[in-house]
């Protein structure tokens, strides 16, 4: 008697015609809001849009959701809290849900110092993201690379994506560019900014089998790196290790890698980043054997990118406005995070602020002057290089995504984000602006 598996029928198929440039998309989706990028800014925009009753398509070039906060192993939520001694929580919305749920499961830890940063288990956070997106009925498109935009005057009508299963066209009345690299705005022919010298990213990694009870303090670790960098071939001459309490793991942030927009160079930078990370582990095993002597790499993150290409918006946030704590009539996000500009290979600028300091992001820094139904959110909003370095962390990025959802909702399917009433928007997002 034949084995049952031999009864499985198989057929041979051939496409009607080869795929050619300019062919119509093989799949089409129509929605209210298309969000490009599923990091904290895009996720916040998508979830808040869904809560407002809008149909949402959330697109990401990676095969899984979560953007850099999950897939680059950032390890810490930064910029969510104000400075000592009050440590006010400055951003709510999606972060309230994340903190409540992960804390209850023991998958968060709080680091209290000049400010409060919140460490997390990236695996649990990734599942939280996926479960929450499904619960809100958000349609997801992953492994999808943006290839083109349909634009008529000041309105975007559709974005096209390539996937391994065929091309997809997403038609929407409103768009959020949370890609990090302003990919949607760039493809739409909108003006963007590029730094005139490299701003370095990091190759993060998680190491395990540590004795964290003997961990060196941050100053000792940074000092040893500075003294021994040449001996071990380390490019960055400082660094941080974030130890998860009660577990034998740490996230290491001790590398500087280029973040090019050229695809071939970007692939090479990924390999170089891992080679740097391996030299970091070698250094730690040798210099701190009581902590890292048995350390092994549990996972390498995707290359972390800080500031690459960003929108040239109606208003460019300046470092003077950041230092002055300027609050704008159309402010949508606030933070007290330092100026943190990684524009040299061996170190970075770190300029902290006082206990009462807050600085703000206006909606105009998220708004392209030549498009009426698109907003940027996250690290591709407009600022000079130093100003952007102080608002591209997860707290204000989540607030920007939250505000983008409300601004598009107030504009309506045929309206303009340039005409949104600032006081009405402020009323909707007050929890992210006032205590």
Coordinates of C-alpha atoms in Angstrom, one line a residue:
X1 CA 0.0 0.0 0.0
X2 CA 1.4 3.5 -0.9
X3 CA 2.4 5.7 2.0
X4 CA -0.3 8.5 2.5
X5 CA 2.3 11.2 1.8
X6 CA 2.8 10.0 -1.8
X7 CA -0.9 11.0 -2.5
X8 CA 0.0 14.7 -2.2
X9 CA -0.7 16.2 -5.7
X10 CA 1.9 18.7 -7.0
X11 CA 1.4 20.9 -10.1
X12 CA 3.8 22.9 -12.2
X13 CA 3.1 26.6 -12.9
X14 CA 4.6 29.4 -14.9
X15 CA 3.8 33.1 -14.6
X16 CA 1.8 34.6 -17.5
X17 CA 4.7 37.0 -18.1
X18 CA 7.9 37.9 -16.4
X19 CA 7.7 40.8 -13.9
X20 CA 8.9 44.1 -15.5
X21 CA 9.5 47.5 -14.1
X22 CA 6.4 49.6 -14.4
X23 CA 4.0 46.6 -14.2
X24 CA 0.9 47.2 -11.9
X25 CA 1.3 45.9 -8.4
X26 CA 0.3 42.3 -7.9
X27 CA -1.6 43.0 -4.7
X28 CA -3.5 46.1 -3.6
X29 CA -4.6 47.3 -0.2
X30 CA -6.8 50.3 0.6
X31 CA -6.8 51.9 4.1
X32 CA -7.2 55.1 6.0
X33 CA -3.6 55.4 7.4
X34 CA -0.4 53.8 6.1
X35 CA 2.4 53.8 8.6
X36 CA 5.9 53.1 7.3
X37 CA 8.1 51.7 10.0
X38 CA 7.1 49.7 13.1
X39 CA 9.6 51.0 15.7
X40 CA 8.3 52.9 18.7
X41 CA 7.1 55.9 16.6
X42 CA 5.4 53.9 13.9
X43 CA 3.9 51.5 16.4
X44 CA 2.5 54.4 18.5
X45 CA 1.0 56.0 15.4
X46 CA -0.6 52.8 14.2
X47 CA -2.1 51.8 17.6
X48 CA -3.4 55.3 18.3
X49 CA -4.9 55.6 14.8
X50 CA -6.6 52.2 15.3
X51 CA -8.0 53.4 18.7
X52 CA -9.4 56.4 16.8
X53 CA -11.4 54.0 14.6
X54 CA -9.1 54.3 11.5
X55 CA -8.2 51.4 9.3
X56 CA -4.4 51.0 9.5
X57 CA -1.7 49.3 7.5
X58 CA 1.6 49.0 9.3
X59 CA 4.6 48.3 7.0
X60 CA 8.1 47.3 7.9
X61 CA 11.1 46.3 5.8
X62 CA 12.2 43.7 8.4
X63 CA 10.5 40.3 8.6
X64 CA 9.2 41.1 12.1
X65 CA 7.7 44.1 13.9
X66 CA 9.3 46.3 16.5
X67 CA 11.9 48.3 14.6
X68 CA 15.1 49.1 16.3
X69 CA 13.7 48.9 19.8
X70 CA 13.3 45.1 19.4
X71 CA 15.5 44.1 16.5
X72 CA 18.6 46.3 17.1
X73 CA 18.6 45.3 20.8
X74 CA 18.6 48.9 22.1
X75 CA 17.9 47.6 25.5
X76 CA 16.7 50.7 27.2
X77 CA 13.7 53.1 26.9
X78 CA 15.4 56.5 27.1
X79 CA 13.9 60.0 27.3
X80 CA 10.6 58.9 29.0
X81 CA 11.3 60.5 32.3
X82 CA 12.5 63.9 33.5
X83 CA 15.6 64.6 35.5
X84 CA 16.3 64.1 39.2
X85 CA 15.1 64.7 41.8
X86 CA 11.5 64.4 40.6
X87 CA 11.9 62.0 37.7
X88 CA 8.6 63.0 36.2
X89 CA 7.1 60.6 33.6
X90 CA 6.9 62.7 30.4
X91 CA 5.4 60.3 27.8
X92 CA 2.3 58.2 28.2
X93 CA 0.1 56.4 25.7
X94 CA 1.7 53.3 24.4
X95 CA 4.5 53.4 26.9
X96 CA 2.0 53.0 29.8
X97 CA 0.8 49.7 28.4
X98 CA 4.3 48.5 27.7
X99 CA 5.6 49.3 31.2
X100 CA 2.5 47.9 32.9
X101 CA 2.5 44.6 31.1
X102 CA 6.3 43.9 31.0
X103 CA 6.8 45.0 34.6
X104 CA 4.1 42.6 35.8
X105 CA 5.9 39.8 34.1
X106 CA 9.3 40.7 35.5
X107 CA 10.6 41.8 32.0
X108 CA 11.5 45.4 32.9
X109 CA 14.1 47.0 35.2
X110 CA 14.5 50.7 36.1
X111 CA 17.9 52.4 36.3
X112 CA 17.6 55.6 38.4
X113 CA 20.3 58.3 38.3
X114 CA 20.3 61.7 36.7
X115 CA 17.2 60.4 34.8
X116 CA 15.4 57.1 34.7
X117 CA 16.0 54.7 31.9
X118 CA 14.0 51.5 31.6
X119 CA 15.6 48.2 30.5
X120 CA 13.6 45.4 29.0
X121 CA 13.7 41.9 27.7
X122 CA 13.6 42.3 23.9
X123 CA 12.0 38.9 23.3
X124 CA 9.0 39.7 25.5
X125 CA 8.8 43.2 24.1
X126 CA 8.6 41.8 20.6
X127 CA 5.7 39.6 21.5
X128 CA 3.9 42.4 23.2
X129 CA 4.2 44.4 20.0
X130 CA 2.8 41.6 17.9
X131 CA 0.0 40.8 20.3
X132 CA -1.0 44.4 20.6
X133 CA -1.0 45.0 16.9
X134 CA -3.3 42.0 16.3
X135 CA -5.6 43.0 19.1
X136 CA -6.2 46.4 17.5
X137 CA -7.0 44.9 14.1
X138 CA -4.0 46.5 12.4
X139 CA -3.1 45.0 9.0
X140 CA 0.6 44.2 8.8
X141 CA 2.9 44.1 5.8
X142 CA 6.5 42.9 6.7
X143 CA 9.5 42.1 4.6
X144 CA 8.3 45.0 2.5
X145 CA 10.8 47.4 0.9
X146 CA 9.5 50.8 -0.4
X147 CA 10.0 51.1 -4.2
X148 CA 7.8 54.0 -5.2
X149 CA 5.2 56.6 -4.3
X150 CA 2.2 57.9 -6.2
X151 CA 2.0 61.7 -5.6
X152 CA -0.2 64.3 -7.1
X153 CA 0.7 67.8 -6.1
X154 CA 0.7 68.0 -2.3
X155 CA -1.0 64.7 -1.7
X156 CA 0.4 61.2 -1.6
X157 CA -2.1 58.6 -2.8
X158 CA -0.2 55.3 -2.6
X159 CA 3.1 53.7 -1.7
X160 CA 4.4 50.6 -3.4
X161 CA 6.4 47.9 -1.7
X162 CA 8.4 44.9 -3.0
X163 CA 8.1 41.6 -1.1
X164 CA 9.3 38.1 -1.8
X165 CA 5.7 37.2 -2.6
X166 CA 5.1 40.0 -5.1
X167 CA 4.6 43.8 -5.2
X168 CA 2.0 45.5 -3.0
X169 CA 0.4 48.9 -3.4
X170 CA -1.0 50.5 -0.3
X171 CA -3.5 53.3 -1.0
X172 CA -4.3 55.6 1.9
X173 CA -5.7 59.0 2.7
X174 CA -2.9 59.7 5.3
X175 CA 0.7 58.6 5.7
X176 CA 3.2 58.5 8.6
X177 CA 6.9 58.2 7.7
X178 CA 8.3 56.4 10.8
X179 CA 11.0 54.7 8.7
X180 CA 13.9 56.3 10.6
X181 CA 15.7 57.2 7.3
X182 CA 12.8 59.4 5.9
X183 CA 12.4 56.7 3.2
X184 CA 8.8 57.6 2.4
X185 CA 9.4 61.3 2.2
X186 CA 12.5 60.8 0.1
X187 CA 10.7 58.5 -2.3
X188 CA 8.0 61.1 -2.6
X189 CA 10.4 63.7 -3.8
X190 CA 10.2 65.8 -0.6
X191 CA 13.2 67.7 0.7
X192 CA 15.4 65.9 3.2
X193 CA 18.6 66.7 5.1
X194 CA 21.9 64.8 5.3
X195 CA 24.7 65.4 7.8
X196 CA 27.9 66.5 6.3
X197 CA 29.9 64.0 8.3
X198 CA 29.1 60.5 9.6
X199 CA 26.9 60.1 12.6
X200 CA 27.7 56.7 13.9
X201 CA 25.3 53.9 14.9
X202 CA 26.0 51.0 17.2
X203 CA 26.1 47.2 16.9
X204 CA 24.4 46.2 20.1
X205 CA 24.6 42.6 21.4
X206 CA 23.3 40.6 24.4
X207 CA 25.9 38.5 26.3
X208 CA 25.1 35.9 28.9
X209 CA 26.7 33.7 31.5
X210 CA 27.9 36.7 33.5
X211 CA 28.6 37.2 37.2
X212 CA 26.8 40.5 37.4
X213 CA 27.4 40.9 41.1
X214 CA 31.0 41.9 40.4
X215 CA 30.1 44.3 37.5
X216 CA 32.4 47.4 37.3
X217 CA 30.7 50.7 37.6
X218 CA 30.2 52.7 34.4
X219 CA 33.1 55.1 35.0
X220 CA 35.5 52.2 35.5
X221 CA 34.4 50.4 32.4
X222 CA 34.6 53.5 30.3
X223 CA 38.0 54.3 31.7
X224 CA 39.4 50.9 30.9
X225 CA 38.0 51.0 27.4
X226 CA 39.7 54.4 26.8
X227 CA 43.1 53.0 28.2
X228 CA 43.0 49.7 26.3
X229 CA 41.1 50.6 23.0
X230 CA 44.2 50.5 20.8
X231 CA 45.4 47.2 22.3
X232 CA 42.2 45.4 21.5
X233 CA 41.4 47.2 18.2
X234 CA 38.3 49.0 19.6
X235 CA 37.0 51.9 17.6
X236 CA 34.9 53.5 20.2
X237 CA 36.8 54.6 23.3
X238 CA 34.0 54.4 25.8
X239 CA 30.9 52.3 26.2
X240 CA 28.1 51.0 28.4
X241 CA 26.8 47.7 29.7
X242 CA 23.2 47.4 30.9
X243 CA 22.9 44.4 33.3
X244 CA 19.5 42.8 33.7
X245 CA 19.0 42.4 37.5
X246 CA 18.5 38.8 38.6
X247 CA 19.6 37.4 35.2
X248 CA 23.1 36.6 33.9
X249 CA 22.8 38.9 30.9
X250 CA 23.8 42.3 29.7
X251 CA 23.2 44.5 26.6
X252 CA 26.5 46.0 25.4
X253 CA 26.6 49.4 23.7
X254 CA 30.3 49.7 23.0
X255 CA 30.8 50.1 19.2
X256 CA 30.6 52.8 16.6
X257 CA 29.7 51.7 13.0
X258 CA 28.9 53.7 9.9
X259 CA 25.3 54.0 8.9
X260 CA 25.4 54.6 5.1
X261 CA 22.4 54.9 2.9
X262 CA 24.2 53.1 0.1
X263 CA 23.0 49.5 0.1
X264 CA 26.3 47.8 -0.6
X265 CA 28.1 49.9 2.0
X266 CA 25.3 49.3 4.5
X267 CA 25.7 45.5 4.1
X268 CA 29.5 45.9 4.7
X269 CA 28.9 48.0 7.8
X270 CA 26.7 45.3 9.3
X271 CA 29.6 42.8 9.0
X272 CA 32.1 45.4 10.4
X273 CA 29.7 46.0 13.3
X274 CA 29.7 42.4 14.4
X275 CA 33.5 42.2 14.1
X276 CA 33.8 45.2 16.4
X277 CA 31.3 43.6 18.8
X278 CA 33.5 40.4 18.9
X279 CA 36.5 42.5 19.8
X280 CA 34.5 44.1 22.6
X281 CA 33.7 40.7 24.0
X282 CA 37.4 39.7 23.8
X283 CA 38.3 42.8 25.7
X284 CA 35.7 42.2 28.4
X285 CA 36.7 38.6 28.9
X286 CA 40.4 39.6 29.4
X287 CA 40.0 42.8 31.4
X288 CA 37.1 41.9 33.6
X289 CA 37.4 38.1 33.9
X290 CA 35.4 37.9 37.2
X291 CA 32.4 39.3 35.4
X292 CA 32.8 38.3 31.7
X293 CA 35.3 35.4 31.9
X294 CA 32.6 32.9 30.8
X295 CA 30.6 35.4 28.6
X296 CA 29.1 34.2 25.4
X297 CA 27.0 36.1 22.8
X298 CA 23.4 35.3 23.0
X299 CA 22.4 37.5 20.1
X300 CA 23.6 40.3 17.8
X301 CA 21.1 43.0 17.0
X302 CA 20.5 44.5 13.6
X303 CA 22.7 47.5 13.0
X304 CA 21.5 50.4 15.2
X305 CA 21.2 53.7 13.3
X306 CA 21.0 57.0 15.1
X307 CA 20.8 59.9 12.5
X308 CA 21.0 59.2 8.8
X309 CA 18.6 61.2 6.6
X310 CA 15.7 63.2 7.9
X311 CA 12.9 65.4 6.7
X312 CA 13.4 69.1 5.9
X313 CA 10.1 70.2 7.6
X314 CA 8.3 73.5 8.0
X315 CA 10.3 74.1 11.1
X316 CA 13.8 72.9 11.9
X317 CA 14.2 72.4 15.7
X318 CA 17.5 74.1 16.7
X319 CA 19.9 73.3 19.5
X320 CA 19.3 76.8 20.9
X321 CA 15.6 75.9 21.2
X322 CA 16.5 72.7 22.9
X323 CA 18.8 74.4 25.4
X324 CA 16.3 77.1 26.1
X325 CA 13.4 74.6 26.6
X326 CA 11.3 76.5 24.1
X327 CA 7.7 75.3 24.2
X328 CA 5.9 75.9 20.9
X329 CA 2.2 76.5 20.4
X330 CA 2.1 73.3 18.4
X331 CA 4.3 71.2 20.7
X332 CA 3.5 67.5 20.6
X333 CA 6.4 65.8 22.5
X334 CA 8.7 66.7 25.4
X335 CA 11.8 65.2 26.9
X336 CA 14.8 66.1 29.1
X337 CA 17.2 63.7 27.3
X338 CA 20.8 65.1 26.8
X339 CA 22.3 66.2 23.6
X340 CA 23.9 63.0 22.5
X341 CA 25.7 63.4 19.2
X342 CA 27.8 60.5 17.9
X343 CA 29.7 62.4 15.2
X344 CA 33.2 61.1 15.9
X345 CA 34.3 57.5 15.7
X346 CA 35.9 57.3 19.2
X347 CA 33.3 59.1 21.3
X348 CA 30.3 61.4 21.5
X349 CA 28.9 64.7 22.8
X350 CA 27.0 64.3 26.0
X351 CA 25.4 67.5 27.3
X352 CA 23.0 67.1 30.2
X353 CA 20.3 69.5 31.5
X354 CA 19.2 70.6 34.9
X355 CA 16.4 69.2 37.1
X356 CA 13.6 71.3 35.8
X357 CA 14.6 71.3 32.1
X358 CA 12.2 70.1 29.4
X359 CA 12.5 70.6 25.6
X360 CA 9.8 70.1 23.0
X361 CA 9.1 69.0 19.4
X362 CA 6.6 71.0 17.4
X363 CA 4.2 69.5 14.9
X364 CA 5.8 71.7 12.3
X365 CA 9.1 69.7 12.7
X366 CA 7.1 66.7 11.6
X367 CA 5.4 68.4 8.6
X368 CA 6.8 68.5 5.1
X369 CA 6.0 71.9 3.6
X370 CA 5.1 70.4 0.2
X371 CA 2.7 67.6 1.3
X372 CA -0.6 67.9 3.1
X373 CA -1.3 64.3 4.2
X374 CA 2.1 63.1 5.4
X375 CA 3.8 63.4 8.7
X376 CA 7.2 62.2 9.9
X377 CA 7.6 60.7 13.3
X378 CA 10.6 59.5 15.2
X379 CA 14.2 60.0 14.4
X380 CA 13.5 61.4 10.9
X381 CA 11.8 64.6 12.1
X382 CA 13.5 67.9 11.4
X383 CA 16.2 69.3 13.6
X384 CA 19.8 70.5 13.3
X385 CA 22.1 67.6 14.1
X386 CA 22.6 68.4 17.8
X387 CA 18.9 69.1 18.4
X388 CA 17.8 65.9 16.7
X389 CA 20.3 64.0 18.9
X390 CA 18.3 65.1 21.9
X391 CA 14.8 64.0 20.7
X392 CA 15.4 60.8 18.7
X393 CA 15.1 58.6 21.7
X394 CA 12.1 56.4 22.4
X395 CA 10.2 58.6 24.8
X396 CA 9.6 61.6 22.5
X397 CA 9.5 59.3 19.4
X398 CA 6.5 57.5 21.0
X399 CA 4.8 60.9 21.7
X400 CA 5.4 62.0 18.1
X401 CA 3.7 58.9 16.7
X402 CA 0.8 59.4 19.1
X403 CA 0.5 63.0 17.9
X404 CA 0.7 62.1 14.2
X405 CA -2.3 59.8 14.6
X406 CA -4.4 62.6 16.1
X407 CA -3.2 65.2 13.6
X408 CA -4.2 63.0 10.6
X409 CA -7.5 62.2 12.4
X410 CA -8.2 66.0 12.8
X411 CA -7.2 66.7 9.2
X412 CA -9.7 64.1 7.9
X413 CA -9.4 62.1 4.7
X414 CA -9.3 65.1 2.4
X415 CA -7.9 67.8 4.7
X416 CA -4.4 69.1 5.4
X417 CA -2.1 68.6 8.3
X418 CA -1.0 72.2 7.9
X419 CA -4.5 73.4 8.9
X420 CA -4.9 71.3 12.0
X421 CA -5.9 73.5 14.9
X422 CA -3.0 73.5 17.4
X423 CA -5.2 74.0 20.5
X424 CA -7.5 71.2 19.5
X425 CA -4.5 68.9 19.0
X426 CA -3.0 69.9 22.3
X427 CA -6.3 69.0 24.0
X428 CA -6.1 65.5 22.6
X429 CA -2.5 64.8 23.5
X430 CA -2.2 66.8 26.8
X431 CA -1.0 63.8 28.8
X432 CA 2.3 64.0 26.8
X433 CA 2.7 67.7 27.4
X434 CA 1.5 68.5 30.9
X435 CA 1.8 66.8 34.3

